[in-house]
Coordinates of C-alpha atoms in Angstrom, one line a residue:
M1 CA 108.9 34.4 54.4
R2 CA 108.8 36.8 56.5
R3 CA 105.6 39.5 56.9
R4 CA 106.9 42.1 57.1
A5 CA 105.4 44.9 60.2
S6 CA 102.7 47.1 59.2
K7 CA 102.8 50.8 60.2
K8 CA 100.3 50.3 62.6
N9 CA 101.7 47.0 64.4
K10 CA 104.4 48.8 65.3
E11 CA 102.8 52.1 66.3
I12 CA 100.7 49.0 68.4
V13 CA 104.2 47.8 69.9
L14 CA 105.2 50.6 70.7
L15 CA 102.9 52.5 72.2
P16 CA 103.6 50.0 75.3
L17 CA 107.3 50.4 75.2
I18 CA 106.5 54.4 75.9
G19 CA 104.4 54.9 78.2
A20 CA 106.9 52.0 80.3
K21 CA 109.5 54.2 80.2
Q22 CA 107.5 57.1 81.5
K23 CA 107.0 55.1 84.5
K24 CA 110.0 54.0 84.8
T25 CA 111.5 58.3 84.1
F26 CA 108.4 58.7 86.5
K27 CA 109.5 56.5 90.0
T28 CA 113.8 57.2 88.9
L29 CA 112.0 61.7 89.3
A30 CA 110.0 60.6 92.8
V31 CA 113.1 58.9 93.7
V32 CA 115.1 61.7 93.8
V33 CA 113.3 64.1 95.0
A34 CA 112.4 62.2 98.0
L35 CA 116.1 61.6 98.5
M36 CA 116.4 65.5 98.3
S37 CA 113.2 66.1 99.9
A38 CA 114.3 64.1 102.7
T39 CA 118.0 64.9 102.4
I40 CA 116.9 69.1 103.1
Y41 CA 114.9 67.9 105.8
I42 CA 117.1 66.6 108.0
N43 CA 119.3 69.1 107.9
H44 CA 117.0 71.7 108.2
R45 CA 115.7 69.7 111.9
L46 CA 119.8 69.3 112.3
V47 CA 120.3 73.7 112.3
W48 CA 116.4 74.0 114.2
I49 CA 115.9 71.9 117.1
G50 CA 118.6 71.0 119.2
K51 CA 120.0 71.7 122.8
E52 CA 120.5 75.6 120.9
N53 CA 116.6 75.5 119.6
A54 CA 114.1 77.6 122.1
N55 CA 110.1 76.7 120.8
L56 CA 111.5 73.7 119.5
A57 CA 107.2 72.0 119.2
A58 CA 106.4 75.5 116.9
K59 CA 110.5 73.8 115.2
E60 CA 108.7 70.6 114.3
Y61 CA 106.0 72.7 111.7
F62 CA 109.2 75.7 110.8
V63 CA 111.2 72.2 109.6
A64 CA 108.2 70.8 108.0
G65 CA 107.7 74.4 106.0
Q66 CA 111.6 75.0 105.1
T67 CA 111.8 72.0 103.2
L68 CA 109.0 73.4 101.2
N69 CA 111.1 76.9 100.8
S70 CA 114.0 75.8 99.9
Y71 CA 112.3 74.3 96.9
K72 CA 110.3 77.7 96.7
A73 CA 113.8 79.8 97.0
I74 CA 115.3 78.1 93.3
L75 CA 111.5 78.4 92.0
T76 CA 111.4 81.7 92.2
T77 CA 115.8 82.7 91.6
F78 CA 113.4 81.9 87.5
L79 CA 109.7 82.5 88.1
H80 CA 108.0 84.2 89.3
P81 CA 105.7 84.0 93.7
E82 CA 102.5 83.2 92.1
L83 CA 102.4 82.1 89.1
P84 CA 101.0 78.7 89.2
I85 CA 103.4 76.3 89.7
I86 CA 104.1 78.6 92.8
V87 CA 100.7 78.5 94.4
P88 CA 100.5 75.2 95.9
L89 CA 103.7 75.1 97.7
T90 CA 101.9 78.7 98.8
K91 CA 99.0 77.4 99.9
L92 CA 100.3 74.6 102.1
Q93 CA 103.3 76.6 103.7
W94 CA 99.8 79.1 104.9
K95 CA 98.7 76.3 106.4
I96 CA 102.2 75.0 108.1
Y97 CA 103.1 78.9 109.6
E98 CA 99.7 79.0 110.6
K99 CA 100.0 75.8 112.8
G100 CA 103.4 76.3 113.6
V101 CA 102.9 80.7 115.2
A102 CA 100.1 79.7 117.2
L103 CA 103.0 76.7 119.6
L104 CA 105.0 80.3 119.7
P105 CA 104.8 82.2 122.6
K106 CA 102.8 85.7 121.9
N107 CA 105.7 88.0 123.5
E108 CA 108.0 86.3 121.0
G109 CA 109.3 87.7 117.8
E110 CA 109.9 84.7 115.7
A111 CA 106.5 84.2 113.7
G112 CA 107.4 87.2 112.1
V113 CA 111.3 86.3 110.9
W114 CA 108.5 83.0 109.8
Q115 CA 106.4 85.3 107.4
N116 CA 109.4 87.3 106.0
M117 CA 111.7 84.1 105.1
W118 CA 108.7 82.1 103.9
F119 CA 105.8 84.9 102.1
H120 CA 107.7 88.5 101.8
H121 CA 111.6 87.4 100.7
H122 CA 111.0 85.4 97.2
F123 CA 109.1 89.3 95.7
G124 CA 111.3 91.2 97.3
K125 CA 115.1 89.7 96.7
K126 CA 113.9 90.3 92.3
D127 CA 111.2 93.1 93.5
R128 CA 108.7 91.2 92.0
P129 CA 105.5 92.9 91.2
Y130 CA 102.6 91.5 93.4
F131 CA 100.0 90.1 89.7
G132 CA 97.2 92.6 90.3
V133 CA 98.2 95.3 91.5
K134 CA 99.1 98.9 89.7
R135 CA 100.2 102.3 90.3
N136 CA 96.8 104.1 89.1
R137 CA 94.4 102.0 91.3
P138 CA 93.4 101.2 94.9
S139 CA 94.5 97.8 95.5
P140 CA 93.0 96.1 98.7
K141 CA 95.0 93.3 97.6
M142 CA 98.5 95.2 98.5
V143 CA 97.0 96.8 101.1
K144 CA 96.2 93.9 102.8
I145 CA 99.9 93.1 102.0
L146 CA 101.4 95.4 103.7
D147 CA 100.2 94.8 106.8
Q148 CA 101.6 91.7 106.0
Y149 CA 105.4 93.6 106.0
W150 CA 104.0 95.9 109.1
F151 CA 103.3 92.8 111.2
C152 CA 106.7 91.3 110.2
L153 CA 109.1 94.1 110.6
E154 CA 107.1 94.7 114.1
A155 CA 107.4 91.8 115.6
M156 CA 110.7 91.4 115.0
T157 CA 112.4 94.5 116.8
T158 CA 109.6 95.0 119.3
K159 CA 109.1 91.1 120.2
P160 CA 112.6 89.6 121.4
F161 CA 113.8 86.2 120.7
A162 CA 114.2 83.0 123.1
D163 CA 116.2 81.0 119.9
K164 CA 119.5 83.6 119.2
K165 CA 119.5 81.6 115.3
M166 CA 116.0 83.1 114.4
E167 CA 117.2 86.4 116.0
E168 CA 119.7 86.0 113.6
K169 CA 117.8 85.9 111.1
Y170 CA 115.7 89.3 111.4
L171 CA 119.3 90.8 111.1
E172 CA 119.6 89.4 108.2
G173 CA 116.3 90.2 106.4
F174 CA 115.1 93.2 108.6
A175 CA 116.5 95.9 105.9
G176 CA 115.7 94.1 103.2
L177 CA 111.5 93.6 104.2
A178 CA 111.7 97.6 105.4
F179 CA 113.3 98.6 101.7
S180 CA 110.0 96.3 100.5
Y181 CA 107.5 98.7 102.4
T182 CA 108.7 102.4 102.0
L183 CA 109.1 101.2 98.1
K184 CA 105.5 100.5 98.4
D185 CA 103.5 101.8 101.3
G186 CA 102.1 104.5 99.3
Y187 CA 99.1 102.3 98.3
Y188 CA 97.6 103.1 101.5
S189 CA 97.2 106.7 100.0
G190 CA 94.4 104.2 98.0
K191 CA 97.1 105.0 95.0
Y192 CA 100.7 104.5 94.7
L193 CA 101.6 107.1 92.2
G194 CA 101.1 110.7 93.6
S195 CA 101.0 109.5 97.0
A196 CA 104.0 111.6 98.9
K197 CA 102.1 114.2 100.3
K198 CA 99.2 112.1 100.8
M199 CA 100.7 110.8 102.7
A200 CA 103.4 113.3 104.3
K201 CA 100.2 114.4 105.7
L202 CA 99.5 111.6 107.8
P203 CA 100.0 111.2 110.9
E204 CA 99.9 107.8 111.9
M205 CA 101.9 107.2 108.7
V206 CA 104.7 109.6 110.0
H207 CA 104.8 108.5 113.2
R208 CA 105.7 105.0 111.0
Y209 CA 108.2 106.6 109.6
R210 CA 109.9 107.8 112.6
L211 CA 109.7 104.0 114.7
L212 CA 111.7 102.2 111.1
V213 CA 113.9 105.3 111.0
Q214 CA 114.5 104.5 114.7
W215 CA 114.3 100.5 114.2
L216 CA 117.2 100.9 111.4
N217 CA 119.3 102.5 113.2
E218 CA 119.4 100.1 116.2
L219 CA 119.3 97.3 113.0
R220 CA 122.0 98.4 111.5
A221 CA 123.7 99.3 116.3
K222 CA 123.6 95.1 116.4
W223 CA 125.5 94.6 113.0
K224 CA 128.3 96.3 114.4
D225 CA 127.9 94.3 117.9
S226 CA 127.6 90.6 116.1
A227 CA 130.7 89.5 114.3
S228 CA 129.1 86.7 113.0
I229 CA 126.7 88.9 111.4
A230 CA 129.3 92.5 110.5
Q231 CA 131.2 89.6 107.7
T232 CA 127.8 88.9 107.0
V233 CA 127.0 92.3 106.4
Q234 CA 130.5 93.0 104.2
N235 CA 129.7 89.4 102.2
N236 CA 126.7 91.1 100.8
P237 CA 127.1 95.1 100.8
K238 CA 123.6 94.8 99.1
M239 CA 121.9 94.7 102.9
E240 CA 123.4 98.9 103.6
V241 CA 122.8 99.5 100.9
L242 CA 119.0 98.6 101.6
S243 CA 119.3 100.1 105.2
Q244 CA 121.2 102.9 103.3
L245 CA 118.4 103.3 101.2
T246 CA 115.5 103.2 103.7
L247 CA 117.0 105.6 105.8
L248 CA 117.2 108.4 103.1
I249 CA 113.7 107.9 101.8
N250 CA 111.4 107.6 105.7
L251 CA 113.2 110.7 106.5
S252 CA 112.5 113.0 103.4
D253 CA 108.9 111.6 104.0
I254 CA 110.5 112.5 107.3
I255 CA 110.9 116.5 107.2
L256 CA 107.6 117.1 105.1
G257 CA 105.3 115.6 107.3
E258 CA 107.2 118.2 109.9
I259 CA 106.8 120.9 107.3
H260 CA 103.0 119.7 106.7
S261 CA 102.8 120.0 110.5
H262 CA 103.3 123.4 110.2
N263 CA 106.6 122.4 112.2
F264 CA 110.5 122.7 109.5
D265 CA 112.8 123.5 111.6
C266 CA 116.5 123.2 110.0
D267 CA 117.6 121.7 113.7
L268 CA 116.1 118.4 113.0
S269 CA 117.1 116.1 113.7
S270 CA 115.8 114.3 110.5
I271 CA 117.7 116.6 109.2
H272 CA 120.9 116.2 111.0
Q273 CA 120.7 112.4 110.3
Y274 CA 120.0 112.4 105.8
I275 CA 123.2 115.4 105.7
K276 CA 124.5 112.4 107.7
M277 CA 123.0 109.4 105.6
R278 CA 123.9 111.4 102.4
K279 CA 127.2 111.6 102.9
E280 CA 128.1 107.9 104.1
F281 CA 126.2 106.9 100.6
Y282 CA 128.2 109.6 98.5
S283 CA 130.9 109.5 99.9
P284 CA 131.9 107.9 103.2
D285 CA 134.4 109.6 105.3
N286 CA 137.0 106.4 105.2
G287 CA 136.5 104.4 101.9
S288 CA 134.4 104.2 98.8
P289 CA 130.6 104.3 99.4
V290 CA 128.8 100.8 99.4
Y291 CA 126.4 101.1 96.9
K292 CA 129.6 100.6 94.5
K293 CA 129.8 97.0 95.8
I294 CA 127.3 95.8 93.3
R295 CA 127.9 94.3 91.1
N296 CA 124.7 94.6 88.6
H297 CA 126.0 98.4 86.5
K298 CA 121.7 98.5 85.6
E299 CA 120.9 97.7 89.8
R300 CA 124.0 100.1 90.6
E301 CA 122.4 102.9 88.6
A302 CA 119.0 101.8 90.6
I303 CA 119.8 102.7 93.7
Y304 CA 122.4 105.6 93.1
H305 CA 118.6 106.9 90.8
I306 CA 116.0 106.6 94.4
A307 CA 119.3 108.3 96.6
V308 CA 120.6 111.4 94.8
N309 CA 118.5 110.8 91.9
A310 CA 114.2 110.5 92.1
V311 CA 112.1 113.4 93.3
G312 CA 112.1 113.1 96.0
A313 CA 115.7 113.3 96.5
R314 CA 116.2 116.2 95.0
N315 CA 113.0 118.3 96.9
T316 CA 114.9 117.1 100.6
K317 CA 118.3 118.0 98.9
Y318 CA 116.9 121.6 97.5
L319 CA 115.0 122.4 100.9
I320 CA 117.5 121.7 103.4
E321 CA 120.2 123.9 101.3
H322 CA 117.7 127.0 100.3
Y323 CA 116.4 126.8 103.5
C324 CA 118.9 126.1 105.6
G325 CA 122.7 126.3 104.8
Y326 CA 123.6 122.9 105.1
E327 CA 125.7 121.4 101.7
V328 CA 124.1 118.1 100.9
A329 CA 126.3 115.0 98.8
G330 CA 125.6 113.8 96.0
K331 CA 126.1 114.7 92.3
M332 CA 122.1 114.8 90.8
D333 CA 122.0 114.3 87.1
M334 CA 122.0 117.4 85.3
S335 CA 121.6 115.8 81.5
F336 CA 117.7 116.2 80.6
A337 CA 117.3 119.5 82.0
I338 CA 119.3 121.2 78.9
A339 CA 117.2 121.2 76.8
F340 CA 115.3 122.6 78.4
A341 CA 117.7 125.4 80.5
K342 CA 118.5 125.8 77.2
D343 CA 115.6 126.9 75.1
K344 CA 115.0 129.5 78.1
N345 CA 118.6 130.7 78.0
I346 CA 119.0 130.5 81.8
T347 CA 121.7 127.9 83.2
L348 CA 121.0 124.2 84.3
E349 CA 120.7 125.0 87.9
Q350 CA 118.6 127.9 86.9
Q351 CA 116.3 125.2 85.8
E352 CA 117.0 123.1 89.0
E353 CA 115.3 125.3 90.6
L354 CA 111.9 125.8 89.2
W355 CA 111.6 122.9 88.6
R356 CA 112.0 121.5 92.0
R357 CA 109.7 125.0 93.3
A358 CA 107.4 123.6 91.4
S359 CA 107.2 120.3 92.5
L360 CA 107.7 121.8 96.4
R361 CA 104.3 124.9 95.4
E362 CA 102.8 123.7 98.4
E363 CA 105.0 123.6 100.8
I364 CA 106.8 125.9 100.0
K365 CA 103.5 128.2 100.8
I366 CA 103.6 126.3 104.5
I367 CA 107.7 127.2 105.1
E368 CA 108.0 130.9 104.0
G369 CA 104.4 131.2 106.0
E370 CA 105.8 130.6 108.4
S371 CA 108.9 132.9 111.1
D372 CA 110.4 130.5 112.4
V373 CA 112.4 128.8 110.3
R374 CA 116.2 129.2 111.5
K375 CA 118.8 129.8 108.6

């Protein structure tokens, strides 16, 4: 007579089987990851360690870091870069970075490209906020990150590249990093909220705005000089859009800085480039606006808001049109002014002017106290 196996005996038999299956799955996974890593590593070596490349001793470290970065790029498409699953990768990359850049010549822009690709691009590509950073509080963490951003921006634009492929990475990545820096640089003032006017009163920050405008103008010229990069920009319209937005914001900040240094003048190059850039953004002479090529509707709306409807954009338009008489392109959204204008029995334009004059009270007082402003 056959004995029926008890429930307890079944569990004893099944447990080793489950353990064996888990081991087999783990081994299979390990083999797959190892093969993938080897393939990625070899591909990066073929790209970065060849006859056309430079700084080959440092490139050994770059290839290792790029292999990790390939996994990180996949993970950060769905996950925040500061989550515990990604942090170990980042820490290892920092160690590789420190060892690798130590082998680069000091007068070399490559270190800025490495740092941007491995540590900053993953936040900027989806405009992810940093953990623990509040908009209404001082943030030493954000100041440190902004310093890192600036190091990369300055290194990529003021130092030469011995490796032309690395220079292409600068041409592809600079606008995105400059935009991220520009959106967050208000933390230098102590806290982000209400930082624009504080920053405009700091000569060292206005100097940085000027440098960013200069560097972006140079970048856009280099895009046109390279057929391959020009094609990349055409295939990725967001690159050009980010350059436009970053220029508009920094030019607006320069104009604000000129007012607070009592140098406001309608012949300022910053005013004329701002007008030109708004036209390029909103109604270019050739073809349709580049921002309209952005497929995501919400992203397209956010871009238009920054360029035309944000407080800084509205204020700059008002200052230029009211005090200089120049037209600034871009149709503003006036829908939120309807109720206010109706309550006061005034036009939407009159309501907008009331808001601008309230927002620019200090600046208007400075401008109207000047005798040499030319309209």
